Coordinates of C-alpha atoms in Angstrom, one line a residue:
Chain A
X1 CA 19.5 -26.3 11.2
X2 CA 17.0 -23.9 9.2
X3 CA 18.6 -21.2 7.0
X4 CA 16.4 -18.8 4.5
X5 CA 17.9 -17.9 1.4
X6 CA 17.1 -14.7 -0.4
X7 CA 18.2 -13.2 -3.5
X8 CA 19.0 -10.5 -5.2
X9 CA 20.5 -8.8 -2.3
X10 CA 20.1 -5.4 -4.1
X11 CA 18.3 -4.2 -7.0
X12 CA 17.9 -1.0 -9.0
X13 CA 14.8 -1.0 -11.5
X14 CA 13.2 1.6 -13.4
X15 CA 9.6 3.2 -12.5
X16 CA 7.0 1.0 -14.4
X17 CA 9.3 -2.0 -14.7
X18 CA 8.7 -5.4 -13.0
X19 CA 9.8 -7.4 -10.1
X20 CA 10.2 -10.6 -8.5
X21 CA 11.8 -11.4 -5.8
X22 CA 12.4 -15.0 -4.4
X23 CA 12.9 -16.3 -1.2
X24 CA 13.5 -20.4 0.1
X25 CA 13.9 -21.4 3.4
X26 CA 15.5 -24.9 4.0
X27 CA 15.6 -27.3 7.4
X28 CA 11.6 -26.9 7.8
X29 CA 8.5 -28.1 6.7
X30 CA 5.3 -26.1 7.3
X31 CA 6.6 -22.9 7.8
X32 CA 4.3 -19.2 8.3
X33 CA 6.4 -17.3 5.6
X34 CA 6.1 -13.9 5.5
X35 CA 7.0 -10.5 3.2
X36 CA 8.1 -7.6 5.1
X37 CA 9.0 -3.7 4.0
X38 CA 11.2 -1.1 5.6
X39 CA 11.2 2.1 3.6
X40 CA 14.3 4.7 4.8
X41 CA 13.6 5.5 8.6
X42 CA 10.6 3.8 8.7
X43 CA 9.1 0.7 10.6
X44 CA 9.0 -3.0 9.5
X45 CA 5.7 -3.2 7.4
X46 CA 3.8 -6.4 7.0
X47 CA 3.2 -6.8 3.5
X48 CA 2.1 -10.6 3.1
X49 CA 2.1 -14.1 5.2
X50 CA 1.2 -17.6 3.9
X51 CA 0.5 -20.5 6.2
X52 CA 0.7 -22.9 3.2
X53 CA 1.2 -23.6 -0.4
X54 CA -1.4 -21.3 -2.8
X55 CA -2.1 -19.6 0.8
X56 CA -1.9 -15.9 0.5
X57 CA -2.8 -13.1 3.2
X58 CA -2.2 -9.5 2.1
X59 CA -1.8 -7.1 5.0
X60 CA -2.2 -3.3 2.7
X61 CA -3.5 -3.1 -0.4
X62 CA -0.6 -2.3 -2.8
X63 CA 0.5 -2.8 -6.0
X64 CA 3.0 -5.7 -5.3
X65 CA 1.6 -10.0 -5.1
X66 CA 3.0 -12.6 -3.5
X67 CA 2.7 -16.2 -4.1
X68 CA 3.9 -19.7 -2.6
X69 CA 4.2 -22.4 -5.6
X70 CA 5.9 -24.8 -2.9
X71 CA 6.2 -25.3 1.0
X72 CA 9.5 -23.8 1.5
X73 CA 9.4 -20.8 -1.4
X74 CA 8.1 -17.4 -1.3
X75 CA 7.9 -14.7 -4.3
X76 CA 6.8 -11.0 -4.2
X77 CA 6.3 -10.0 -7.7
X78 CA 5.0 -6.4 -8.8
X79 CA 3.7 -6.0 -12.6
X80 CA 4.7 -2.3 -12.4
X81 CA 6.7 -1.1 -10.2
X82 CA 6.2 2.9 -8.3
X83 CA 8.7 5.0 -6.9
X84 CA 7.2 4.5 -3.2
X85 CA 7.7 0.8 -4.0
X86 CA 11.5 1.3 -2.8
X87 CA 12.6 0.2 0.2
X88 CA 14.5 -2.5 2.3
X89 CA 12.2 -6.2 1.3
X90 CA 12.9 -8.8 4.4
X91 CA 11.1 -13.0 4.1
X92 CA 11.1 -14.2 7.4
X93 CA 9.5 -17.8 8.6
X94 CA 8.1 -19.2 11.9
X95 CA 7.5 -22.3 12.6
X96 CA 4.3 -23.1 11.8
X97 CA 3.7 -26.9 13.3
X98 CA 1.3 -26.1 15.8
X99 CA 1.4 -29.4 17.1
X100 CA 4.5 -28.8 18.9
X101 CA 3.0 -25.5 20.1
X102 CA 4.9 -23.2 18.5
X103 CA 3.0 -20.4 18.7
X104 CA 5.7 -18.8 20.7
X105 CA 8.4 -19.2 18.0
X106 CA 10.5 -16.0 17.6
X107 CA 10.4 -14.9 13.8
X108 CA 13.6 -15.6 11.3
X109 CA 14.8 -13.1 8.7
X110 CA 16.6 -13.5 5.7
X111 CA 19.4 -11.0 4.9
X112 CA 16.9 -8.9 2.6
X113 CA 16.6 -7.1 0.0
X114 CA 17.2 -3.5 -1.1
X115 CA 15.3 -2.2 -4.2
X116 CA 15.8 1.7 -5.2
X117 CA 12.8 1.9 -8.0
X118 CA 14.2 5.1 -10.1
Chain B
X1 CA -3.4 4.0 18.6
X2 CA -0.6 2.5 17.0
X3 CA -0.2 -1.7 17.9
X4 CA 3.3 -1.6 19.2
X5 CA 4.8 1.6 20.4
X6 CA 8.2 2.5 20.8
X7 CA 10.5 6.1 21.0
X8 CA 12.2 6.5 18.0
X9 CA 15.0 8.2 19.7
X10 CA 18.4 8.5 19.6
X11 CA 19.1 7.4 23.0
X12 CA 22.7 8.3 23.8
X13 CA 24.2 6.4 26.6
X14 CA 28.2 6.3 27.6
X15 CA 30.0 3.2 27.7
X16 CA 29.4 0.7 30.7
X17 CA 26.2 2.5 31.4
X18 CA 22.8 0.6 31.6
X19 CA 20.6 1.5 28.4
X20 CA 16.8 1.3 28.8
X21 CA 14.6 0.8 26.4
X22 CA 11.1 0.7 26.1
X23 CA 7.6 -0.7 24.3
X24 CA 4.0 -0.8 24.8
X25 CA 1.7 -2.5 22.9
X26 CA -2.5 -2.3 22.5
X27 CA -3.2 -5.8 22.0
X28 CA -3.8 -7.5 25.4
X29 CA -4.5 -11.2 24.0
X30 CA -0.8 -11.0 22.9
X31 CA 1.2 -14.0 23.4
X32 CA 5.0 -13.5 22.7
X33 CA 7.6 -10.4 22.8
X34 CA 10.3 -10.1 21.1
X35 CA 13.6 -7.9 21.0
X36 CA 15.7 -7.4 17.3
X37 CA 18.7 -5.6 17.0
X38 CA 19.5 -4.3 13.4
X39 CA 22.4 -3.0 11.9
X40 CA 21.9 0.0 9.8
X41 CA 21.9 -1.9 6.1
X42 CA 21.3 -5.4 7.9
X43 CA 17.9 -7.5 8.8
X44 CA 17.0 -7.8 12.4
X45 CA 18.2 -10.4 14.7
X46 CA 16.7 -11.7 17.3
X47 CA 18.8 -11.1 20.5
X48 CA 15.8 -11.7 23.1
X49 CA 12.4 -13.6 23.9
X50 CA 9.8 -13.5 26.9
X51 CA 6.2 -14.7 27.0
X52 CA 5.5 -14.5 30.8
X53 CA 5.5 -11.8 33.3
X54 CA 9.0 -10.9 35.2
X55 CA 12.1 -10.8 33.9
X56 CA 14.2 -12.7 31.8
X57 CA 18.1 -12.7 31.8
X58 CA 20.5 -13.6 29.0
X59 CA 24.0 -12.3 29.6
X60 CA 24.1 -8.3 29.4
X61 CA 20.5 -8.4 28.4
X62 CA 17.7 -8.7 30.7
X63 CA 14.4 -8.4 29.2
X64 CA 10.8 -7.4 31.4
X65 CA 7.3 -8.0 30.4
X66 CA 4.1 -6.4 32.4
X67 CA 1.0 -7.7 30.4
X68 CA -1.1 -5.7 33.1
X69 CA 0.4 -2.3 32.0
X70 CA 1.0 -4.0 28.2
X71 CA 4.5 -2.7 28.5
X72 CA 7.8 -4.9 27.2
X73 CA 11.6 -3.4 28.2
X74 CA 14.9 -4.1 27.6
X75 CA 17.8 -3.2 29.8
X76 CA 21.1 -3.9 28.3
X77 CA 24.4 -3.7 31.1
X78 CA 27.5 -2.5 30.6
X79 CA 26.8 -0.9 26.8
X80 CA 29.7 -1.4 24.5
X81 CA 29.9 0.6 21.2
X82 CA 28.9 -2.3 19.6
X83 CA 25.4 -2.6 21.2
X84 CA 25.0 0.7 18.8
X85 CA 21.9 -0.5 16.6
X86 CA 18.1 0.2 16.4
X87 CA 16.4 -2.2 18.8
X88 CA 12.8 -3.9 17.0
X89 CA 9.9 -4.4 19.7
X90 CA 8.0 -7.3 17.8
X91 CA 4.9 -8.6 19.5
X92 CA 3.3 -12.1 18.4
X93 CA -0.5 -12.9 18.4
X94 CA -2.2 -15.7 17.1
X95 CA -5.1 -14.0 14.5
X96 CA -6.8 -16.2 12.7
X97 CA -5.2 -18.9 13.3
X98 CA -1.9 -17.7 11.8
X99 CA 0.8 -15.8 14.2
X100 CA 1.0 -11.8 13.4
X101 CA 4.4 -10.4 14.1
X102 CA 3.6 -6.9 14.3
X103 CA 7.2 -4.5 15.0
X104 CA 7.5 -1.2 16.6
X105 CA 9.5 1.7 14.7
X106 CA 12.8 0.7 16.8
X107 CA 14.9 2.7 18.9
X108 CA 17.8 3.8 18.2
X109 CA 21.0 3.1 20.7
X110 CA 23.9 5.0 20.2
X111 CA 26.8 3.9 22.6
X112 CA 29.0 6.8 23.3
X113 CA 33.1 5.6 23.7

């Protein structure tokens, strides 16, 4: 069965500081990963999505990267963080074989992660 | 216009009642709909899935999609204090050859004993 993995589960860090945050999914090959954010009382934001390895989408201009050295990991990374920056930080995966028409596959969330940027 | 709509709330429903809840979306070549529940301080869970027109039934949840009137609801039976959460509209759409989740603010449920 598939399971994603991602760590630190919380995180405090100082305006100005950096970040990176790491995520792995395992029982898949292919997947769309993607980098969500949910600031306090606010919607799930789209932040990133990769479709492969060195494939990277941004969805809003920000001051945060992500990257995907292999198939199955995902990092956001920030050289700087900003106060705004904290929030709830969720990596999800769909399937992305398309030759098994998977287009309809429901999206999978890791358990996230919390960041309070002080 | 925002791409998937949803009422914030609270919606406050007794227990055993029916709760309704409900999303629209802009986006008519959408493909997929999606319900999450979350726990406050948890990541969303997916607790339903429909991709054609009608209903769909899964236990105390029946989900009911109307791509005419772009318009996605959940019903959820007999509400236990449990089924207190916010519930995620997500809607799917291929762009670009990649598949866009794109998540309404939630609604939150709050299951009165």
């Amino acid at each position: 069965s598939q399971t994603i993995h991602q760590w630190p589960a919380t995180l405090v860090q100082p305006v100005g500081s950096p970040l990176s945050l790491e995520c792995t999914v395992e029982g898949t090959s292919n997947p769309n990963l993607y980098w969500y954010r949910q600031a306090a009382g606010r919607g799930l934001q789209l932040l990133f999505y990769s479709v492969g390895i060195g494939q990277i989408s941004s969805e809003v201009p920000q001051n945060l990267s992500a990257s995907r050295p292999q198939d199955r990991q995902f990092i956001l990374s920030s050289k700087k963080l900003l106060l705004s920056d904290s929030g709830f930080y969720l990596c999800a995966w769909i399937n992305g074989d398309r030759g098994r028409g998977s287009y309809n596959s429901p999206l999978h969330f890791g358990n996230g992660t919390r960041l309070t940027v002080t | 216009q925002k791409e998937v709509e949803q009422n914030s709330g609270p919606l406050s429903v007794p227990e055993g009642a029916i709760a309704s809840l409900n999303c629209t979306y802009s986006d008519r070549g959408s493909q997929s709909f999606f319900w999450y529940r979350q726990y406050s301080g948890k990541s969303p869970e997916l607790i339903m899935s429909i991709y054609s027109n009608g209903d769909k039934e899964d236990g105390r949840f029946t989900a009911q999609l109307n791509k005419a009137s772009q318009y996605v609801s959940l019903l959820i039976r007999d509400s236990q204090p449990s089924d207190s959460a916010t519930y995620l509209c997500a809607v799917n759409m291929n762009s670009g050859g990649y598949q866009k989740v794109t998540f309404g603010i939630g609604t939150k449920l709050q299951v009165i004993p």
